[in-house]
mmCIF file of C-alpha atoms in Angstrom:
data_model
loop_
_atom_site.group_PDB
_atom_site.id
_atom_site.type_symbol
_atom_site.label_atom_id
_atom_site.label_comp_id
_atom_site.label_asym_id
_atom_site.label_seq_id
_atom_site.Cartn_x
_atom_site.Cartn_y
_atom_site.Cartn_z
ATOM 1 C CA UNK M 276 87.791 77.245 99.407
ATOM 2 C CA UNK M 277 90.218 76.995 96.333
ATOM 3 C CA UNK M 278 93.856 76.779 96.909
ATOM 4 C CA UNK M 279 96.176 79.555 95.694
ATOM 5 C CA UNK M 280 99.852 79.706 95.035
ATOM 6 C CA UNK M 281 102.183 82.189 94.951
ATOM 7 C CA UNK M 282 104.580 82.165 92.392
ATOM 8 C CA UNK M 283 107.630 84.428 91.093
ATOM 9 C CA UNK M 284 107.502 84.950 87.756
ATOM 10 C CA UNK M 285 110.969 83.999 86.120
ATOM 11 C CA UNK M 286 110.055 82.520 82.850
ATOM 12 C CA UNK M 287 109.107 84.680 79.607
ATOM 13 C CA UNK M 288 105.352 83.095 79.809
ATOM 14 C CA UNK M 289 104.733 83.894 82.954
ATOM 15 C CA UNK M 290 105.873 87.353 82.593
ATOM 16 C CA UNK M 291 103.413 87.476 79.502
ATOM 17 C CA UNK M 292 100.509 85.903 81.692
ATOM 18 C CA UNK M 293 101.047 88.827 84.586
ATOM 19 C CA UNK M 294 101.067 91.640 81.800
ATOM 20 C CA UNK M 295 97.922 89.902 79.923
ATOM 21 C CA UNK M 296 96.190 90.010 83.747
ATOM 22 C CA UNK M 297 96.923 93.705 84.653
ATOM 23 C CA UNK M 298 96.745 95.219 80.898
ATOM 24 C CA UNK M 299 92.502 95.754 81.094
ATOM 25 C CA UNK M 300 93.488 97.834 84.592
ATOM 26 C CA UNK M 301 96.677 99.261 83.494
ATOM 27 C CA UNK M 302 95.938 102.932 84.538
ATOM 28 C CA UNK M 303 95.355 101.784 87.803
ATOM 29 C CA UNK M 304 98.520 99.743 88.303
ATOM 30 C CA UNK M 305 101.012 101.322 85.598
ATOM 31 C CA UNK M 306 103.647 101.097 88.022
ATOM 32 C CA UNK M 307 103.149 97.163 88.249
ATOM 33 C CA UNK M 308 103.040 97.396 84.783
ATOM 34 C CA UNK M 309 106.270 98.772 84.283
ATOM 35 C CA UNK M 310 107.554 96.242 86.334
ATOM 36 C CA UNK M 311 106.331 93.741 84.490
ATOM 37 C CA UNK M 312 107.787 94.806 81.505
ATOM 38 C CA UNK M 313 111.166 95.186 83.091
ATOM 39 C CA UNK M 314 110.753 91.848 84.180
ATOM 40 C CA UNK M 315 111.457 92.703 87.500
ATOM 41 C CA UNK M 316 110.654 90.842 90.771
ATOM 42 C CA UNK M 317 106.853 90.154 90.140
ATOM 43 C CA UNK M 318 104.718 87.392 91.715
ATOM 44 C CA UNK M 319 101.565 86.225 90.723
ATOM 45 C CA UNK M 320 98.410 84.569 93.100
ATOM 46 C CA UNK M 321 97.749 81.644 90.647
ATOM 47 C CA UNK M 322 94.894 78.889 90.874
ATOM 48 C CA UNK M 323 96.497 75.921 91.765
ATOM 49 C CA UNK M 324 93.102 73.925 90.058
ATOM 50 C CA UNK M 325 92.689 75.829 86.987
ATOM 51 C CA UNK M 326 96.365 78.169 86.663
ATOM 52 C CA UNK M 327 94.444 81.002 86.485
ATOM 53 C CA UNK M 328 95.410 84.489 87.393
ATOM 54 C CA UNK M 329 93.718 85.890 91.017
ATOM 55 C CA UNK M 330 96.329 88.937 91.206
ATOM 56 C CA UNK M 331 99.705 90.020 90.463
ATOM 57 C CA UNK M 332 102.506 91.996 92.941
ATOM 58 C CA UNK M 333 105.669 93.211 92.894
ATOM 59 C CA UNK M 334 107.761 92.683 96.237
ATOM 60 C CA UNK M 335 111.036 92.981 97.548
ATOM 61 C CA UNK M 336 111.468 91.846 101.091
ATOM 62 C CA UNK M 337 112.364 94.889 103.440
ATOM 63 C CA UNK M 338 111.208 97.315 100.914
ATOM 64 C CA UNK M 339 108.000 97.643 99.084
ATOM 65 C CA UNK M 340 105.075 95.721 97.511
ATOM 66 C CA UNK M 341 103.031 96.951 94.766
ATOM 67 C CA UNK M 342 99.733 94.665 94.280
ATOM 68 C CA UNK M 343 96.924 94.634 92.165
ATOM 69 C CA UNK M 344 93.851 91.890 93.328
ATOM 70 C CA UNK M 345 90.742 92.988 91.195
ATOM 71 C CA UNK M 346 88.696 90.242 93.811
ATOM 72 C CA UNK M 347 89.215 89.253 97.113
ATOM 73 C CA UNK M 348 88.943 85.732 98.140
ATOM 74 C CA UNK M 349 89.257 83.424 101.481
ATOM 75 C CA UNK M 350 91.710 81.500 99.194
ATOM 76 C CA UNK M 351 93.709 84.754 97.840
ATOM 77 C CA UNK M 352 93.844 85.886 101.825
ATOM 78 C CA UNK M 353 95.305 82.543 102.885
ATOM 79 C CA UNK M 354 97.631 82.560 100.057
ATOM 80 C CA UNK M 355 99.006 86.253 101.099
ATOM 81 C CA UNK M 356 99.388 85.359 104.709
ATOM 82 C CA UNK M 357 101.542 82.461 104.162
ATOM 83 C CA UNK M 358 103.740 84.111 102.054
ATOM 84 C CA UNK M 359 103.883 87.170 104.175
ATOM 85 C CA UNK M 360 104.142 85.244 107.479
ATOM 86 C CA UNK M 361 108.237 85.513 107.581
ATOM 87 C CA UNK M 362 108.446 89.191 105.252
ATOM 88 C CA UNK M 363 109.089 92.439 106.423
ATOM 89 C CA UNK M 364 107.751 95.455 104.776
ATOM 90 C CA UNK M 365 108.648 99.070 104.587
ATOM 91 C CA UNK M 366 105.786 100.142 102.592
ATOM 92 C CA UNK M 367 102.560 99.457 100.386
ATOM 93 C CA UNK M 368 101.597 101.056 97.571
ATOM 94 C CA UNK M 369 98.309 100.032 95.688
ATOM 95 C CA UNK M 370 94.769 101.157 94.716
ATOM 96 C CA UNK M 371 92.817 100.841 98.359
ATOM 97 C CA UNK M 372 91.652 97.391 97.975
ATOM 98 C CA UNK M 373 95.027 95.379 97.360
ATOM 99 C CA UNK M 374 96.789 97.635 99.602
ATOM 100 C CA UNK M 375 94.234 96.949 102.651
ATOM 101 C CA UNK M 376 94.173 93.385 101.657
ATOM 102 C CA UNK M 377 98.227 93.076 102.250
ATOM 103 C CA UNK M 378 97.827 95.031 105.417
ATOM 104 C CA UNK M 379 95.477 92.845 106.616
ATOM 105 C CA UNK M 380 97.766 89.317 105.702
ATOM 106 C CA UNK M 381 101.068 91.196 106.635
ATOM 107 C CA UNK M 382 102.878 89.439 109.676
ATOM 108 C CA UNK M 383 101.485 90.048 112.783
ATOM 109 C CA UNK M 384 104.374 92.391 114.392
ATOM 110 C CA UNK M 385 104.590 95.152 112.084
ATOM 111 C CA UNK M 386 102.962 98.172 112.766
ATOM 112 C CA UNK M 387 101.623 100.742 110.413
ATOM 113 C CA UNK M 388 103.094 104.152 111.119
ATOM 114 C CA UNK M 389 100.978 106.724 108.371
ATOM 115 C CA UNK M 390 98.590 105.991 105.442
ATOM 116 C CA UNK M 391 98.667 108.540 103.133
ATOM 117 C CA UNK M 392 95.667 108.650 100.440
ATOM 118 C CA UNK M 393 95.196 109.487 96.753
ATOM 119 C CA UNK M 394 93.013 110.159 93.908
ATOM 120 C CA UNK M 395 93.543 108.631 90.504
ATOM 121 C CA UNK M 396 93.291 111.210 87.946
ATOM 122 C CA UNK M 397 92.980 110.705 84.275
ATOM 123 C CA UNK M 398 94.082 112.994 81.329
ATOM 124 C CA UNK M 399 91.390 114.303 78.737
ATOM 125 C CA UNK M 400 92.644 116.695 76.370
ATOM 126 C CA UNK M 401 90.136 119.980 76.555
ATOM 127 C CA UNK M 402 90.780 123.618 76.061
ATOM 128 C CA UNK M 403 92.083 125.431 79.197
ATOM 129 C CA UNK M 404 92.694 128.803 80.557
ATOM 130 C CA UNK M 405 96.520 129.894 81.153
ATOM 131 C CA UNK M 406 97.181 131.936 84.207
ATOM 132 C CA UNK M 407 98.291 135.027 83.484
ATOM 133 C CA UNK M 408 101.452 134.317 85.440
ATOM 134 C CA UNK M 409 102.398 131.760 83.130
ATOM 135 C CA UNK M 410 102.454 133.656 80.117
ATOM 136 C CA UNK M 411 106.065 133.836 80.434
ATOM 137 C CA UNK M 412 106.466 130.443 81.253
ATOM 138 C CA UNK M 413 109.058 128.448 79.237
ATOM 139 C CA UNK M 414 108.210 124.545 79.204
ATOM 140 C CA UNK M 415 110.831 122.683 78.347
ATOM 141 C CA UNK M 416 111.763 118.756 77.668
ATOM 142 C CA UNK M 417 115.203 117.573 79.407
ATOM 143 C CA UNK M 418 117.318 115.808 76.422
ATOM 144 C CA UNK M 419 117.516 112.669 78.856
ATOM 145 C CA UNK M 420 119.341 109.613 77.014
ATOM 146 C CA UNK M 421 119.020 111.586 73.492
ATOM 147 C CA UNK M 422 121.891 113.520 75.279
ATOM 148 C CA UNK M 423 125.337 112.623 76.410
ATOM 149 C CA UNK M 424 126.597 112.093 79.673
ATOM 150 C CA UNK M 425 127.685 116.096 80.314
ATOM 151 C CA UNK M 426 124.545 117.088 79.123
ATOM 152 C CA UNK M 427 122.554 114.940 81.376
ATOM 153 C CA UNK M 428 125.237 115.783 84.504
ATOM 154 C CA UNK M 429 124.038 119.658 83.803
ATOM 155 C CA UNK M 430 120.209 118.833 83.786
ATOM 156 C CA UNK M 431 120.715 116.578 86.816
ATOM 157 C CA UNK M 432 122.517 119.308 88.868
ATOM 158 C CA UNK M 433 119.887 121.997 87.824
ATOM 159 C CA UNK M 434 117.086 119.714 88.691
ATOM 160 C CA UNK M 435 118.889 118.052 92.068
ATOM 161 C CA UNK M 436 117.395 120.674 94.375
ATOM 162 C CA UNK M 437 113.617 120.039 93.421
ATOM 163 C CA UNK M 438 113.933 116.703 93.445
ATOM 164 C CA UNK M 439 115.238 116.475 97.052
ATOM 165 C CA UNK M 440 112.557 119.085 98.262
ATOM 166 C CA UNK M 441 109.737 116.742 96.314
ATOM 167 C CA UNK M 442 110.902 113.472 97.850
ATOM 168 C CA UNK M 443 110.975 115.271 101.465
ATOM 169 C CA UNK M 444 107.310 116.633 101.331
ATOM 170 C CA UNK M 445 105.794 114.021 99.007
ATOM 171 C CA UNK M 446 107.376 111.075 99.368
ATOM 172 C CA UNK M 447 108.990 110.176 102.506
ATOM 173 C CA UNK M 448 107.071 109.634 105.660
ATOM 174 C CA UNK M 449 107.487 112.483 108.343
ATOM 175 C CA UNK M 450 110.165 111.277 110.280
ATOM 176 C CA UNK M 451 112.634 110.319 107.212
ATOM 177 C CA UNK M 452 115.400 112.534 105.221
ATOM 178 C CA UNK M 453 116.631 112.039 101.661
ATOM 179 C CA UNK M 454 119.145 110.253 100.871
ATOM 180 C CA UNK M 455 120.854 112.228 98.527
ATOM 181 C CA UNK M 456 123.148 109.856 96.904
ATOM 182 C CA UNK M 457 120.286 107.801 96.415
ATOM 183 C CA UNK M 458 118.349 110.443 95.012
ATOM 184 C CA UNK M 459 120.726 111.434 92.560
ATOM 185 C CA UNK M 460 121.036 108.210 91.336
ATOM 186 C CA UNK M 461 116.963 108.274 90.749
ATOM 187 C CA UNK M 462 117.127 111.230 88.975
ATOM 188 C CA UNK M 463 119.747 110.654 86.863
ATOM 189 C CA UNK M 464 117.789 106.940 85.913
ATOM 190 C CA UNK M 465 114.836 109.096 85.034
ATOM 191 C CA UNK M 466 116.694 111.044 82.656
ATOM 192 C CA UNK M 467 117.716 107.879 80.817
ATOM 193 C CA UNK M 468 114.537 106.522 81.030
ATOM 194 C CA UNK M 469 111.489 108.506 81.480
ATOM 195 C CA UNK M 470 110.624 111.941 80.177
ATOM 196 C CA UNK M 471 111.322 114.688 82.628
ATOM 197 C CA UNK M 472 110.496 118.217 81.878
ATOM 198 C CA UNK M 473 111.280 121.840 83.923
ATOM 199 C CA UNK M 474 109.552 124.709 83.594
ATOM 200 C CA UNK M 475 111.402 128.082 83.727
ATOM 201 C CA UNK M 476 110.305 131.111 84.809
ATOM 202 C CA UNK M 477 111.890 134.814 83.690
ATOM 203 C CA UNK M 478 114.802 132.023 82.944
ATOM 204 C CA UNK M 479 114.597 130.896 86.265
ATOM 205 C CA UNK M 480 114.110 127.038 87.186
ATOM 206 C CA UNK M 481 110.327 127.121 88.451
ATOM 207 C CA UNK M 482 108.977 123.627 88.691
ATOM 208 C CA UNK M 483 109.627 119.914 87.075
ATOM 209 C CA UNK M 484 107.243 117.051 86.245
ATOM 210 C CA UNK M 485 108.034 113.626 84.767
ATOM 211 C CA UNK M 486 106.464 110.072 84.180
ATOM 212 C CA UNK M 487 107.524 107.676 86.732
ATOM 213 C CA UNK M 488 105.841 104.713 85.055
ATOM 214 C CA UNK M 489 105.433 103.631 81.443
ATOM 215 C CA UNK M 490 103.044 101.170 80.483
ATOM 216 C CA UNK M 491 101.787 99.571 77.309
ATOM 217 C CA UNK M 492 99.205 102.600 76.684
ATOM 218 C CA UNK M 493 99.072 104.555 79.603
ATOM 219 C CA UNK M 494 102.109 106.701 81.698
ATOM 220 C CA UNK M 495 102.215 107.878 85.238
ATOM 221 C CA UNK M 496 103.083 111.311 85.909
ATOM 222 C CA UNK M 497 105.150 111.588 89.238
ATOM 223 C CA UNK M 498 107.678 113.987 90.844
ATOM 224 C CA UNK M 499 105.784 117.386 90.071
ATOM 225 C CA UNK M 500 107.143 120.322 92.259
ATOM 226 C CA UNK M 501 106.629 123.522 92.043
ATOM 227 C CA UNK M 502 109.310 125.922 93.981
ATOM 228 C CA UNK M 503 107.100 127.897 97.279
ATOM 229 C CA UNK M 504 107.948 131.214 95.327
ATOM 230 C CA UNK M 505 106.187 130.355 91.961
ATOM 231 C CA UNK M 506 103.435 128.449 93.916
ATOM 232 C CA UNK M 507 99.715 129.636 92.527
ATOM 233 C CA UNK M 508 101.270 130.913 88.987
ATOM 234 C CA UNK M 509 100.206 128.054 87.199
ATOM 235 C CA UNK M 510 103.202 126.056 86.765
ATOM 236 C CA UNK M 511 102.480 122.872 87.533
ATOM 237 C CA UNK M 512 99.531 122.897 85.598
ATOM 238 C CA UNK M 513 101.352 123.744 82.521
ATOM 239 C CA UNK M 514 103.949 121.339 82.855
ATOM 240 C CA UNK M 515 101.388 118.412 83.397
ATOM 241 C CA UNK M 516 99.366 119.535 80.367
ATOM 242 C CA UNK M 517 102.773 119.596 78.085
ATOM 243 C CA UNK M 518 103.634 116.301 79.161
ATOM 244 C CA UNK M 519 99.961 114.652 78.826
ATOM 245 C CA UNK M 520 99.870 116.340 75.491
ATOM 246 C CA UNK M 521 103.372 115.010 74.433
ATOM 247 C CA UNK M 522 102.404 111.565 75.386
ATOM 248 C CA UNK M 523 98.619 111.842 73.483
ATOM 249 C CA UNK M 524 100.557 112.363 70.400
ATOM 250 C CA UNK M 525 102.096 109.234 71.008
ATOM 251 C CA UNK M 526 98.994 107.314 71.200
ATOM 252 C CA UNK M 527 99.481 107.128 75.190
ATOM 253 C CA UNK M 528 97.254 107.832 77.731
ATOM 254 C CA UNK M 529 98.251 110.161 80.913
ATOM 255 C CA UNK M 530 97.056 109.256 84.747
ATOM 256 C CA UNK M 531 98.556 110.523 87.898
ATOM 257 C CA UNK M 532 97.974 110.205 91.688
ATOM 258 C CA UNK M 533 97.048 113.573 94.209
ATOM 259 C CA UNK M 534 97.022 113.263 97.460
ATOM 260 C CA UNK M 535 93.380 113.948 98.508
ATOM 261 C CA UNK M 536 93.876 116.543 101.218
ATOM 262 C CA UNK M 537 96.297 118.927 98.512
ATOM 263 C CA UNK M 538 93.320 120.837 97.004
ATOM 264 C CA UNK M 539 95.845 123.298 95.148
ATOM 265 C CA UNK M 540 97.466 120.237 93.096
ATOM 266 C CA UNK M 541 93.472 118.919 92.676
ATOM 267 C CA UNK M 542 92.748 122.449 90.942
ATOM 268 C CA UNK M 543 95.796 122.756 89.078
ATOM 269 C CA UNK M 544 95.471 119.265 87.371
ATOM 270 C CA UNK M 545 91.683 119.837 86.837
ATOM 271 C CA UNK M 546 92.524 123.136 84.730
ATOM 272 C CA UNK M 547 95.222 120.877 82.878
ATOM 273 C CA UNK M 548 92.691 118.763 81.674
ATOM 274 C CA UNK M 549 92.584 116.010 83.951
ATOM 275 C CA UNK M 550 89.551 114.617 85.570
ATOM 276 C CA UNK M 551 89.339 112.769 88.898
ATOM 277 C CA UNK M 552 88.015 109.002 88.917
ATOM 278 C CA UNK M 553 86.471 106.791 91.289
ATOM 279 C CA UNK M 554 89.833 105.020 92.198
ATOM 280 C CA UNK M 555 91.426 105.711 95.333
ATOM 281 C CA UNK M 556 95.054 104.656 95.978
ATOM 282 C CA UNK M 557 97.235 104.044 99.315
ATOM 283 C CA UNK M 558 100.684 104.103 100.394
ATOM 284 C CA UNK M 559 101.042 102.470 103.894
ATOM 285 C CA UNK M 560 104.328 103.110 105.764
ATOM 286 C CA UNK M 561 105.311 100.466 108.497
ATOM 287 C CA UNK M 562 107.372 101.368 111.847
ATOM 288 C CA UNK M 563 111.020 100.029 111.319
ATOM 289 C CA UNK M 564 112.465 97.942 113.666
#
């Protein structure tokens, strides 16, 4: 069995090594790539003999782990078990193989409380039929970091109810409630660092979407939310289409993950020009002590 070591990236060369490893798989691991580019809390699984990379992951104790392991070996399993034996996980986010590997290697006392499963969809520009109700729809890109603090504050005020509703419905486990202060901070950060779009129907805010990860050549869409009164009227379709077309003009591809059970969202994204791939994604939530 080849021995592997888990090494925290601290030097520029280590982040370059992690970037080079993940880059061919960036559409699968866009969130992880953003962590690497930001030189965040990134770890490498390194072969002790060859110094080759077997996997990369983002980790913060007591919070989340975002792994990418394209191949599984006994040496990798043992290295992960040794690393995780005294660590606490809140959730695991990754492709099915990587997430399942982390779950199998996690400390034995932790129990999974909830599993959510997703499909990866990728944008392929093609003509689409605009929903008749969306003909009066206005898609607006928020000014974000190009605007002053006062304008960003107004945009955040407008979007905050949708942000909280999205977090409650799509992100948190069923036993949790949103942390309003934290979500306000997250929204304001997104307005500064990501591309955020809003949909106005008859001058009323109907929905929102944004990038939640920006890699080298790929962006990942997230935070898509349509107010219940406007669902079924082409809002989500128009939002993600506008975002993906803007990114295509910048030379970037666009991907998103959609819950396997959300058939209406899958239909909307398909109409917008996204196509399902064979990649499946999982979020595993652990029971809190």
